[in-house]
Amino acid sequence: GRLVYGNYGRQEDLDFVQGRVDLKGSVLLLRAGNITFAQQVDNAARMGASAVLIYLDTKDYNLVTDTELYGHVHLGSGDPYTPGFPSFNHTQFAPTESAGLPKIPAQTITANTAAALLRNIGGPEVDASTDFKGELKSVTYKLGGSQNITVEVNNVLVNKEIHNVFGVVKGFTDPDRYVVLGAQRDAWGRGYTRATVGTSVLIELANAFHEMVKKDEFRPRRSIIFASWTAGEFGSVGATEWLEGYMSSIDRSVFTYINLDGVVMGCESFVASASPLLHSLIESTMKEVSMPQSASSMYEAMGKNKWQKRVLRTMSMEDPAYPFLAFAGIPSISFHFIPGNTESYPYYGTSLDNMDHLNYQTNHHTSEVTATAARFAGLMTLRLVHDHLLSLDVSGYKGPITKAVSQIYKQVNQLTRSGQLKDVSPTWLSRARGSYFRAANGISNAIANMDLTDKEACRILNDRIMRVEHSLLSQYVSVVETPFRHLLLGHGSHTLASIAEAKDMEKLRTQLALATWNLQGCANAMAGNVWDIDDEI
């Protein structure tokens, strides 16, 4: 097809290009960054492109221009030929393609190859007022559309048996409830930051908790599972297959997932992506752990009561913790120590992800930063398995729910005033929000008045807390077609964010009704007994 340059491949980028060059049947050349490879290829396919080439531009990545780039383009996670069900060796079903598999070929190329293509691309020059211009040498960035190119991908599809590895420290009171700490074990290339550091932390924490139980007579109430996942580079395959294998019961057992991949990328700052249920625990843990090479606590170093703005980030689809949160409904966290001037690690997904480059990023304090990361994960785990009541704050979702509902309120009111939408009121959703607030306040009051010596009462209350995240998964969408079913943090037309941008009036009516009852159902689950349910809606 005709070679066309599409910047980062974001929807706004492709809309801009489409106004100047026809994208149908084109081969899109995109630079990595801002969104995932999978999102880039999905956007390109929906615009009618025939293939995608992805490269590292020196404006975004200060790397040598012959650096090879690795990645995957599955808009989902797990084995793409067993969507929604596990590919265990006893699951003998015919392959079923995931809805997230692209229908067009995609290939990463080096910056050198991209530069050669851009020098001969032709077409109109990019507007200086846009962010389309990169920094490849001797290249004038043009949109193309005049020169044909052929893309031939010679990947070979094979079946490989993979193995997750687990270790367990069993709880003494509620052994059937457990925290999972997980790390990706293998990687393309060296994978030092992506896999080696996290696996080291996982093994050391497993050893530390084992020693605490064996020598110090530590008695965790709940169990800890240490999971070494495989095939993470292909989209968290090992972890997702495990989730799919036990989907019917896992929400009643696993109450938190702590991801250890990429925990060390630098040493000067700190970021985290997590379920709002874990925000309070993150804050209290930050107060107890010192920053690497500093006497100040992480909480002090990250702005004290302004820490959330500096630390918290939205969890992306490519985050290894995302399937746990958005697919399985398990409160999850990923965290990273990073350099002070950037939130990305430039060597991720390349052959340059090695020990020397990480040492350079940490000013040769990799060991100290790794120990700090282990302390942070270890203290969170300790609180989660030791305290009588789960350290999950159900009020953490009040802010995100209020923000999402207000955006829908604004959209529905605008459509109603314009005459596009009739006989639909966002008041229903607002009332469901109120039900959630009352249920959350009910749990907070129960915690305040709880007799911690009453084991049965503590377990019943913990059951109510554990239901929250899983109840936010939409039961109205197919796990095969829409695996990330979370109402607020998922991906698809069922999410509150998608409803706030809906253009199809009939779909908006349906999705608004389903989302309302999804949220109301979560509030009902939190209430506990059926006679305590707030059914005023």
Coordinates of C-alpha atoms in Angstrom, one line a residue:
G1 CA 0.0 0.0 0.0
R2 CA 0.9 3.7 0.0
L3 CA 3.3 4.6 2.8
V4 CA 1.8 7.2 5.2
Y5 CA 3.3 8.7 8.3
G6 CA 0.8 8.8 11.2
N7 CA 2.8 10.1 14.2
Y8 CA 1.9 8.1 17.3
G9 CA -1.1 6.5 15.8
R10 CA -3.5 8.1 18.3
Q11 CA -7.0 8.6 17.0
E12 CA -6.5 12.4 16.9
D13 CA -3.3 11.8 14.9
L14 CA -5.0 9.6 12.3
D15 CA -8.0 11.9 12.1
F16 CA -5.6 14.8 11.3
V17 CA -3.8 12.7 8.6
Q18 CA -7.1 11.5 7.1
G19 CA -8.0 15.1 6.4
R20 CA -5.0 15.4 4.1
V21 CA -4.1 11.8 2.9
D22 CA -6.5 8.9 2.4
L23 CA -5.6 6.2 4.9
K24 CA -7.6 3.4 3.3
G25 CA -5.3 0.6 2.1
S26 CA -2.2 2.5 3.3
V27 CA 0.9 1.2 5.2
L28 CA 1.1 3.3 8.3
L29 CA 4.5 4.3 9.7
L30 CA 4.2 5.1 13.4
R31 CA 6.6 6.1 16.1
A32 CA 6.4 4.3 19.5
G33 CA 5.0 6.2 22.5
N34 CA 1.9 7.6 24.2
I35 CA -0.2 4.5 23.6
T36 CA 0.5 0.8 23.3
F37 CA 1.4 -1.0 20.1
A38 CA -1.9 -2.8 20.3
Q39 CA -3.8 0.4 20.4
Q40 CA -1.8 1.8 17.6
V41 CA -2.6 -1.2 15.3
D42 CA -6.2 -1.3 16.4
N43 CA -6.6 2.4 15.5
A44 CA -4.9 1.9 12.2
A45 CA -7.1 -1.1 11.3
R46 CA -10.3 0.8 12.0
M47 CA -9.1 3.6 9.7
G48 CA -8.7 1.1 6.9
A49 CA -4.9 0.7 6.9
S50 CA -3.4 -2.5 5.4
A51 CA -0.3 -2.8 7.6
V52 CA 1.6 -0.9 10.4
L53 CA 5.3 -0.3 10.9
I54 CA 6.5 0.9 14.4
Y55 CA 9.8 2.5 15.2
L56 CA 11.7 4.4 18.0
D57 CA 12.1 8.1 17.1
T58 CA 15.2 9.8 18.7
K59 CA 13.0 12.6 19.9
D60 CA 11.3 10.2 22.3
Y61 CA 14.1 7.6 22.8
N62 CA 17.7 8.7 23.1
L63 CA 19.0 5.3 21.8
V64 CA 21.3 4.2 19.0
T65 CA 19.3 4.1 15.8
D66 CA 19.9 0.4 15.1
T67 CA 18.2 -0.7 18.3
E68 CA 15.7 -3.5 17.8
L69 CA 12.3 -3.1 19.4
Y70 CA 10.1 -5.9 20.9
G71 CA 6.4 -6.0 21.6
H72 CA 3.0 -7.5 20.9
V73 CA -0.2 -6.1 19.3
H74 CA -2.9 -8.2 21.0
L75 CA -5.5 -5.7 22.3
G76 CA -6.0 -8.0 25.3
S77 CA -4.1 -10.4 27.5
G78 CA -3.5 -14.1 27.6
D79 CA -3.4 -16.7 24.9
P80 CA -5.2 -15.0 21.9
Y81 CA -6.5 -18.3 20.7
T82 CA -8.3 -19.2 23.9
P83 CA -10.1 -15.9 24.8
G84 CA -12.0 -16.1 28.1
F85 CA -11.1 -19.7 28.8
P86 CA -7.7 -21.2 29.8
S87 CA -5.3 -22.9 27.4
F88 CA -4.5 -25.7 29.9
N89 CA -3.3 -29.0 28.4
H90 CA -6.6 -30.6 29.4
T91 CA -8.7 -27.9 27.7
Q92 CA -9.0 -29.5 24.2
F93 CA -11.0 -26.9 22.3
A94 CA -10.5 -25.7 18.8
P95 CA -8.6 -22.4 18.6
T96 CA -10.8 -19.3 18.8
E97 CA -9.3 -16.0 17.8
S98 CA -9.5 -13.2 20.4
A99 CA -11.5 -10.1 19.3
G100 CA -8.4 -8.2 20.2
L101 CA -6.2 -9.8 17.6
P102 CA -5.5 -7.4 14.7
K103 CA -6.6 -8.3 11.2
I104 CA -3.7 -6.5 9.6
P105 CA 0.1 -7.3 9.8
A106 CA 2.3 -5.2 12.1
Q107 CA 6.1 -5.1 12.4
T108 CA 8.7 -3.2 14.5
I109 CA 11.6 -1.7 12.6
T110 CA 14.7 0.2 13.6
A111 CA 15.0 4.0 13.5
N112 CA 17.6 3.6 10.7
T113 CA 15.0 1.7 8.5
A114 CA 12.3 4.3 9.4
A115 CA 14.6 7.2 8.4
A116 CA 15.3 5.6 5.0
L117 CA 11.5 5.3 4.5
L118 CA 10.8 8.8 5.6
R119 CA 13.4 10.3 3.3
N120 CA 11.5 8.9 0.3
I121 CA 7.9 9.1 1.6
G122 CA 6.8 12.2 -0.4
G123 CA 3.5 13.9 0.1
P124 CA 2.7 17.1 2.1
E125 CA 5.1 18.3 4.8
V126 CA 3.8 18.1 8.4
D127 CA 2.4 21.2 10.0
A128 CA 5.0 22.9 12.3
S129 CA 2.1 23.6 14.8
T130 CA 1.6 19.9 15.4
D131 CA 3.7 17.4 17.4
F132 CA 4.3 15.2 14.3
K133 CA 8.0 16.2 13.8
G134 CA 10.5 13.8 15.3
E135 CA 14.3 14.2 15.4
L136 CA 15.7 11.6 13.0
K137 CA 18.8 13.0 11.3
S138 CA 18.5 14.3 7.7
V139 CA 14.7 13.6 7.6
T140 CA 12.0 16.1 6.6
Y141 CA 8.8 14.7 8.1
K142 CA 6.1 14.4 5.5
L143 CA 2.7 12.6 5.5
G144 CA 3.3 10.6 2.4
G145 CA 0.6 8.9 0.4
S146 CA 2.4 8.9 -2.9
Q147 CA 4.9 6.1 -2.7
N148 CA 4.0 2.4 -2.6
I149 CA 5.7 -0.1 -0.2
T150 CA 5.4 -3.8 0.4
V151 CA 5.3 -5.3 4.0
E152 CA 6.0 -9.0 4.3
V153 CA 5.9 -10.5 7.8
N154 CA 7.4 -14.0 8.1
N155 CA 6.5 -14.9 11.7
V156 CA 5.9 -18.6 12.4
L157 CA 2.9 -19.6 14.6
V158 CA 3.8 -22.4 16.9
N159 CA 2.5 -24.0 20.1
K160 CA 4.7 -23.8 23.2
E161 CA 4.1 -25.4 26.6
I162 CA 4.7 -22.8 29.3
H163 CA 4.9 -23.1 33.1
N164 CA 4.0 -20.8 36.0
V165 CA 5.8 -21.5 39.2
F166 CA 4.2 -20.9 42.6
G167 CA 5.3 -20.8 46.3
V168 CA 2.9 -20.5 49.2
V169 CA 3.1 -19.3 52.8
K170 CA -0.1 -20.6 54.3
G171 CA -2.2 -18.4 56.6
F172 CA -3.1 -19.6 60.1
T173 CA -6.6 -18.1 60.5
D174 CA -8.0 -17.7 56.9
P175 CA -5.7 -19.8 54.7
D176 CA -8.3 -19.7 51.9
R177 CA -7.8 -15.9 51.5
Y178 CA -4.5 -14.8 49.9
V179 CA -2.4 -12.0 48.6
V180 CA -0.6 -12.8 45.4
L181 CA 2.8 -11.2 44.6
G182 CA 3.9 -11.8 41.0
A183 CA 6.8 -11.2 38.6
Q184 CA 7.5 -12.0 35.0
R185 CA 10.3 -14.6 34.8
D186 CA 11.2 -14.5 31.1
A187 CA 11.8 -11.8 28.5
W188 CA 12.8 -11.1 25.0
G189 CA 16.5 -10.1 25.1
R190 CA 18.1 -9.5 28.4
G191 CA 15.0 -8.3 30.2
Y192 CA 17.0 -7.1 33.2
T193 CA 14.6 -4.4 34.3
R194 CA 11.4 -6.1 33.0
A195 CA 12.0 -9.5 34.5
T196 CA 15.3 -10.1 36.4
V197 CA 14.9 -7.4 39.1
G198 CA 11.2 -8.3 39.8
T199 CA 12.0 -12.0 40.0
S200 CA 14.9 -11.2 42.5
V201 CA 12.5 -9.3 44.7
L202 CA 9.9 -12.1 44.5
I203 CA 12.4 -14.7 45.6
E204 CA 13.8 -12.6 48.4
L205 CA 10.4 -11.8 49.7
A206 CA 9.4 -15.4 49.6
N207 CA 12.5 -16.3 51.6
A208 CA 12.0 -13.5 54.1
F209 CA 8.4 -14.4 54.9
H210 CA 9.3 -18.1 55.1
E211 CA 12.1 -17.2 57.6
M212 CA 9.6 -15.0 59.6
V213 CA 7.2 -17.9 60.0
K214 CA 9.9 -20.5 60.6
K215 CA 12.2 -18.6 63.0
D216 CA 10.3 -15.7 64.3
E217 CA 7.0 -17.4 64.8
F218 CA 5.2 -14.9 62.6
R219 CA 1.6 -16.1 62.1
P220 CA 0.0 -14.5 59.1
R221 CA -3.8 -14.7 59.2
R222 CA -4.1 -15.1 55.5
S223 CA -1.9 -16.9 52.9
I224 CA 0.7 -15.4 50.6
I225 CA 1.2 -16.8 47.1
F226 CA 4.5 -16.0 45.3
A227 CA 3.9 -16.4 41.5
S228 CA 6.6 -16.5 38.8
W229 CA 4.7 -15.9 35.5
T230 CA 5.9 -16.9 32.1
A231 CA 5.2 -15.5 28.6
G232 CA 4.6 -12.0 29.9
E233 CA 6.1 -10.4 26.7
F234 CA 3.2 -11.8 24.7
G235 CA 0.6 -10.0 26.8
S236 CA 0.7 -11.5 30.4
V237 CA -0.1 -14.9 29.0
G238 CA 0.9 -17.0 32.0
A239 CA -0.9 -14.8 34.5
T240 CA -4.0 -14.4 32.4
E241 CA -4.4 -18.2 31.8
W242 CA -4.2 -18.7 35.5
L243 CA -6.9 -16.2 36.1
E244 CA -9.1 -17.7 33.4
G245 CA -8.5 -21.2 34.8
Y246 CA -10.0 -20.2 38.2
M247 CA -12.3 -17.3 37.2
S248 CA -15.4 -18.8 38.9
S249 CA -13.8 -18.8 42.4
I250 CA -10.7 -16.6 42.3
D251 CA -12.6 -13.4 43.5
R252 CA -13.5 -15.3 46.7
S253 CA -9.9 -16.2 47.4
V254 CA -7.4 -13.5 46.0
F255 CA -8.1 -10.1 47.6
T256 CA -5.0 -8.2 46.3
Y257 CA -2.4 -8.6 43.6
I258 CA 1.0 -6.9 43.9
N259 CA 2.9 -6.7 40.6
L260 CA 6.8 -6.6 40.9
D261 CA 7.6 -6.1 37.2
G262 CA 9.7 -3.1 36.5
V263 CA 9.8 -1.9 40.1
V264 CA 13.2 -0.3 39.5
M265 CA 13.7 2.1 36.6
G266 CA 15.5 4.9 38.4
C267 CA 15.9 6.1 41.9
E268 CA 14.8 9.8 42.3
S269 CA 11.0 9.5 42.1
F270 CA 8.1 7.1 42.5
V271 CA 4.9 6.3 40.6
A272 CA 2.1 3.8 41.2
S273 CA -1.0 2.5 39.4
A274 CA -3.6 0.9 41.6
S275 CA -7.2 0.2 42.4
P276 CA -8.6 3.1 44.5
L277 CA -9.3 0.5 47.2
L278 CA -5.5 0.4 47.8
H279 CA -4.8 4.2 47.9
S280 CA -5.0 4.5 51.6
L281 CA -2.6 1.5 52.1
I282 CA -0.2 3.0 49.6
E283 CA -0.1 6.2 51.6
S284 CA 0.4 4.5 55.0
T285 CA 3.2 2.3 53.5
M286 CA 4.9 5.4 52.0
K287 CA 5.1 6.9 55.4
E288 CA 7.0 3.9 56.8
V289 CA 9.5 3.4 53.9
S290 CA 12.4 5.8 53.3
M291 CA 13.4 6.8 49.8
P292 CA 16.6 5.2 48.4
Q293 CA 19.7 7.0 49.6
S294 CA 17.6 9.4 51.7
A295 CA 16.5 9.9 55.3
S296 CA 13.1 11.2 54.2
S297 CA 10.2 8.9 53.9
M298 CA 8.6 8.3 50.6
Y299 CA 5.6 10.2 51.8
E300 CA 7.7 13.3 52.6
A301 CA 9.7 13.0 49.4
M302 CA 6.6 12.8 47.2
G303 CA 4.8 15.9 48.5
K304 CA 3.2 14.7 51.8
N305 CA -0.6 15.4 51.5
K306 CA -0.2 16.2 47.8
W307 CA 1.4 12.7 47.1
Q308 CA -1.6 11.4 45.0
K309 CA -1.1 14.0 42.2
R310 CA 2.6 13.2 42.0
V311 CA 2.4 9.4 42.5
L312 CA -0.8 8.0 41.2
R313 CA -1.3 7.1 37.5
T314 CA -4.0 5.4 35.5
M315 CA -3.3 1.7 35.0
S316 CA -2.7 1.1 31.3
M317 CA -3.8 -2.0 29.3
E318 CA -0.2 -3.2 28.9
D319 CA 0.4 -3.1 32.7
P320 CA 0.9 -6.8 33.9
A321 CA -1.5 -6.0 36.8
Y322 CA -4.3 -4.8 34.5
P323 CA -5.8 -8.3 33.8
F324 CA -6.1 -8.9 37.6
L325 CA -7.9 -5.6 38.1
A326 CA -10.0 -5.1 34.9
F327 CA -10.5 -8.8 34.0
A328 CA -10.7 -10.6 37.3
G329 CA -11.9 -7.8 39.6
I330 CA -9.0 -8.1 42.1
P331 CA -7.6 -5.0 43.7
S332 CA -4.1 -4.6 42.2
I333 CA -1.1 -2.4 42.2
S334 CA 2.0 -1.8 40.0
F335 CA 4.7 0.6 41.3
H336 CA 8.0 1.9 39.9
F337 CA 11.0 3.9 41.2
I338 CA 11.8 6.2 38.3
P339 CA 14.3 8.9 37.3
G340 CA 13.4 12.5 38.3
N341 CA 13.1 13.8 34.7
T342 CA 11.0 11.1 33.0
E343 CA 8.4 8.4 33.9
S344 CA 9.5 6.0 31.2
Y345 CA 12.4 3.6 31.0
P346 CA 13.9 4.0 27.5
Y347 CA 15.4 0.5 27.3
Y348 CA 12.2 -1.3 28.1
G349 CA 11.3 -3.8 25.3
T350 CA 14.8 -3.5 23.6
S351 CA 18.0 -5.5 23.6
L352 CA 19.5 -2.7 25.7
D353 CA 17.5 -3.7 28.8
N354 CA 20.6 -4.9 30.7
M355 CA 22.3 -4.4 34.1
D356 CA 24.7 -1.7 32.9
H357 CA 21.9 0.6 31.6
L358 CA 19.8 0.1 34.8
N359 CA 22.9 1.0 36.9
Y360 CA 23.3 4.1 34.9
Q361 CA 19.6 5.1 35.5
T362 CA 20.0 4.5 39.2
N363 CA 23.4 6.2 39.6
H364 CA 24.8 2.8 40.4
H365 CA 22.5 2.3 43.3
T366 CA 20.4 -0.5 41.8
S367 CA 20.8 -2.8 44.8
E368 CA 19.7 -0.1 47.3
V369 CA 16.6 0.8 45.2
T370 CA 15.7 -2.8 44.7
A371 CA 15.8 -3.3 48.5
T372 CA 13.6 -0.3 49.0
A373 CA 11.1 -1.7 46.4
A374 CA 11.1 -5.0 48.3
R375 CA 10.5 -3.2 51.6
F376 CA 7.5 -1.4 50.1
A377 CA 5.9 -4.5 48.6
G378 CA 6.7 -6.5 51.8
L379 CA 5.2 -4.0 54.2
M380 CA 2.0 -3.8 52.0
T381 CA 1.8 -7.6 52.1
L382 CA 2.4 -7.7 55.8
R383 CA -0.5 -5.3 56.5
L384 CA -2.8 -7.2 54.2
V385 CA -2.2 -10.7 55.7
H386 CA -1.8 -9.6 59.4
D387 CA -4.5 -7.1 60.2
H388 CA -7.8 -8.4 61.5
L389 CA -9.7 -6.4 58.8
L390 CA -8.5 -6.1 55.2
S391 CA -6.6 -2.9 54.4
L392 CA -8.9 -2.1 51.5
D393 CA -10.6 1.3 51.7
V394 CA -14.0 1.1 50.1
S395 CA -14.4 4.9 50.2
G396 CA -11.5 5.1 47.7
Y397 CA -14.0 4.7 44.8
K398 CA -16.2 7.6 45.9
G399 CA -14.1 10.2 44.0
P400 CA -13.7 8.2 40.7
I401 CA -17.4 7.3 40.7
T402 CA -18.5 10.9 41.3
K403 CA -16.3 12.2 38.6
A404 CA -17.5 9.6 36.1
V405 CA -21.2 10.1 36.9
S406 CA -20.9 13.9 36.6
Q407 CA -19.4 13.5 33.1
I408 CA -22.3 11.3 32.1
Y409 CA -24.7 13.8 33.6
K410 CA -23.2 16.6 31.5
Q411 CA -23.4 14.5 28.3
V412 CA -27.0 13.4 28.8
N413 CA -28.1 16.9 29.6
Q414 CA -26.4 18.3 26.5
L415 CA -28.0 15.6 24.3
T416 CA -31.4 16.2 25.9
R417 CA -31.3 20.0 25.4
S418 CA -30.3 19.5 21.7
G419 CA -33.2 17.1 21.2
Q420 CA -31.1 14.1 20.2
L421 CA -32.0 12.2 23.4
K422 CA -35.5 11.8 24.9
D423 CA -37.0 10.1 28.0
V424 CA -33.6 9.4 29.5
S425 CA -32.5 10.7 32.9
P426 CA -29.0 10.5 34.4
T427 CA -30.8 10.7 37.8
W428 CA -31.0 6.9 37.9
L429 CA -27.2 6.6 37.8
S430 CA -26.8 9.4 40.4
R431 CA -29.1 7.4 42.7
A432 CA -27.0 4.3 42.2
R433 CA -24.0 6.4 43.1
G434 CA -25.8 7.4 46.3
S435 CA -26.4 3.8 47.1
Y436 CA -22.7 3.0 46.8
F437 CA -21.9 5.9 49.1
R438 CA -24.3 4.7 51.7
A439 CA -23.0 1.1 51.5
A440 CA -19.4 2.4 51.8
N441 CA -20.4 4.5 54.8
G442 CA -22.1 1.4 56.3
I443 CA -18.8 -0.6 56.0
S444 CA -16.8 2.3 57.5
N445 CA -19.2 2.4 60.5
A446 CA -19.0 -1.4 60.9
I447 CA -15.2 -1.2 60.9
A448 CA -15.2 1.6 63.6
N449 CA -17.5 -0.5 65.8
M450 CA -16.0 -3.9 65.2
D451 CA -14.9 -6.2 68.0
L452 CA -11.6 -7.5 66.6
T453 CA -11.7 -10.5 68.8
D454 CA -14.8 -11.8 67.1
K455 CA -13.3 -13.8 64.3
E456 CA -16.6 -14.7 62.6
A457 CA -17.7 -11.0 62.5
C458 CA -14.3 -10.0 61.1
R459 CA -14.6 -12.6 58.4
I460 CA -18.2 -11.6 57.4
L461 CA -17.1 -7.9 57.2
N462 CA -14.0 -8.9 55.1
D463 CA -16.3 -10.8 52.8
R464 CA -18.3 -7.6 52.2
I465 CA -15.1 -5.6 51.5
M466 CA -13.8 -8.3 49.1
R467 CA -17.0 -8.1 47.0
V468 CA -16.4 -4.5 46.0
E469 CA -13.9 -4.7 43.1
H470 CA -15.4 -7.9 41.6
S471 CA -18.9 -6.4 41.7
L472 CA -17.7 -3.5 39.6
L473 CA -17.2 -6.0 36.7
S474 CA -20.0 -5.7 34.2
Q475 CA -22.0 -9.0 34.1
Y476 CA -23.7 -7.7 30.9
V477 CA -20.8 -8.1 28.5
S478 CA -19.1 -11.2 27.1
V479 CA -15.7 -12.1 28.6
V480 CA -14.7 -13.3 25.1
E481 CA -15.6 -10.1 23.3
T482 CA -14.9 -7.7 26.1
P483 CA -12.5 -9.2 28.6
F484 CA -11.8 -6.0 30.6
R485 CA -15.2 -5.7 32.1
H486 CA -14.5 -3.2 34.9
L487 CA -17.1 -0.4 35.0
L488 CA -14.6 2.3 35.7
L489 CA -11.2 1.0 34.8
G490 CA -12.1 -1.4 31.9
H491 CA -12.1 -1.1 28.2
G492 CA -15.2 -1.1 26.1
S493 CA -18.6 0.5 25.5
H494 CA -19.9 -0.6 28.9
T495 CA -17.5 1.7 30.9
L496 CA -18.7 5.0 32.4
A497 CA -16.0 6.8 30.4
S498 CA -17.3 5.4 27.1
I499 CA -20.9 6.2 28.0
A500 CA -19.9 9.8 28.6
E501 CA -18.7 10.0 25.0
A502 CA -21.4 7.9 23.3
K503 CA -22.8 9.2 20.0
D504 CA -25.3 6.4 19.3
M505 CA -28.4 7.3 21.2
E506 CA -29.9 3.7 21.3
K507 CA -26.6 2.3 22.6
L508 CA -26.4 5.1 25.1
R509 CA -29.8 4.3 26.5
T510 CA -29.0 0.6 26.9
Q511 CA -25.5 1.1 28.3
L512 CA -26.7 3.7 30.7
A513 CA -29.3 1.4 32.1
L514 CA -26.8 -1.5 32.4
A515 CA -24.2 0.7 34.0
T516 CA -26.7 2.0 36.5
W517 CA -27.6 -1.6 37.6
N518 CA -23.9 -2.6 37.6
L519 CA -23.2 0.2 40.1
Q520 CA -26.4 -0.5 42.1
G521 CA -25.4 -4.2 42.2
C522 CA -22.0 -3.4 43.6
A523 CA -23.7 -1.3 46.4
N524 CA -26.1 -4.2 47.1
A525 CA -23.2 -6.7 47.3
M526 CA -21.5 -4.4 49.8
A527 CA -24.6 -4.2 52.0
G528 CA -24.2 -7.8 53.0
N529 CA -27.6 -9.2 54.1
V530 CA -30.4 -9.0 51.7
W531 CA -32.6 -7.2 54.2
D532 CA -29.9 -4.4 54.4
I533 CA -29.9 -3.7 50.7
D534 CA -30.7 -0.1 49.8
D535 CA -33.2 -0.6 46.9
E536 CA -34.4 3.0 46.6
I537 CA -33.7 3.8 42.9

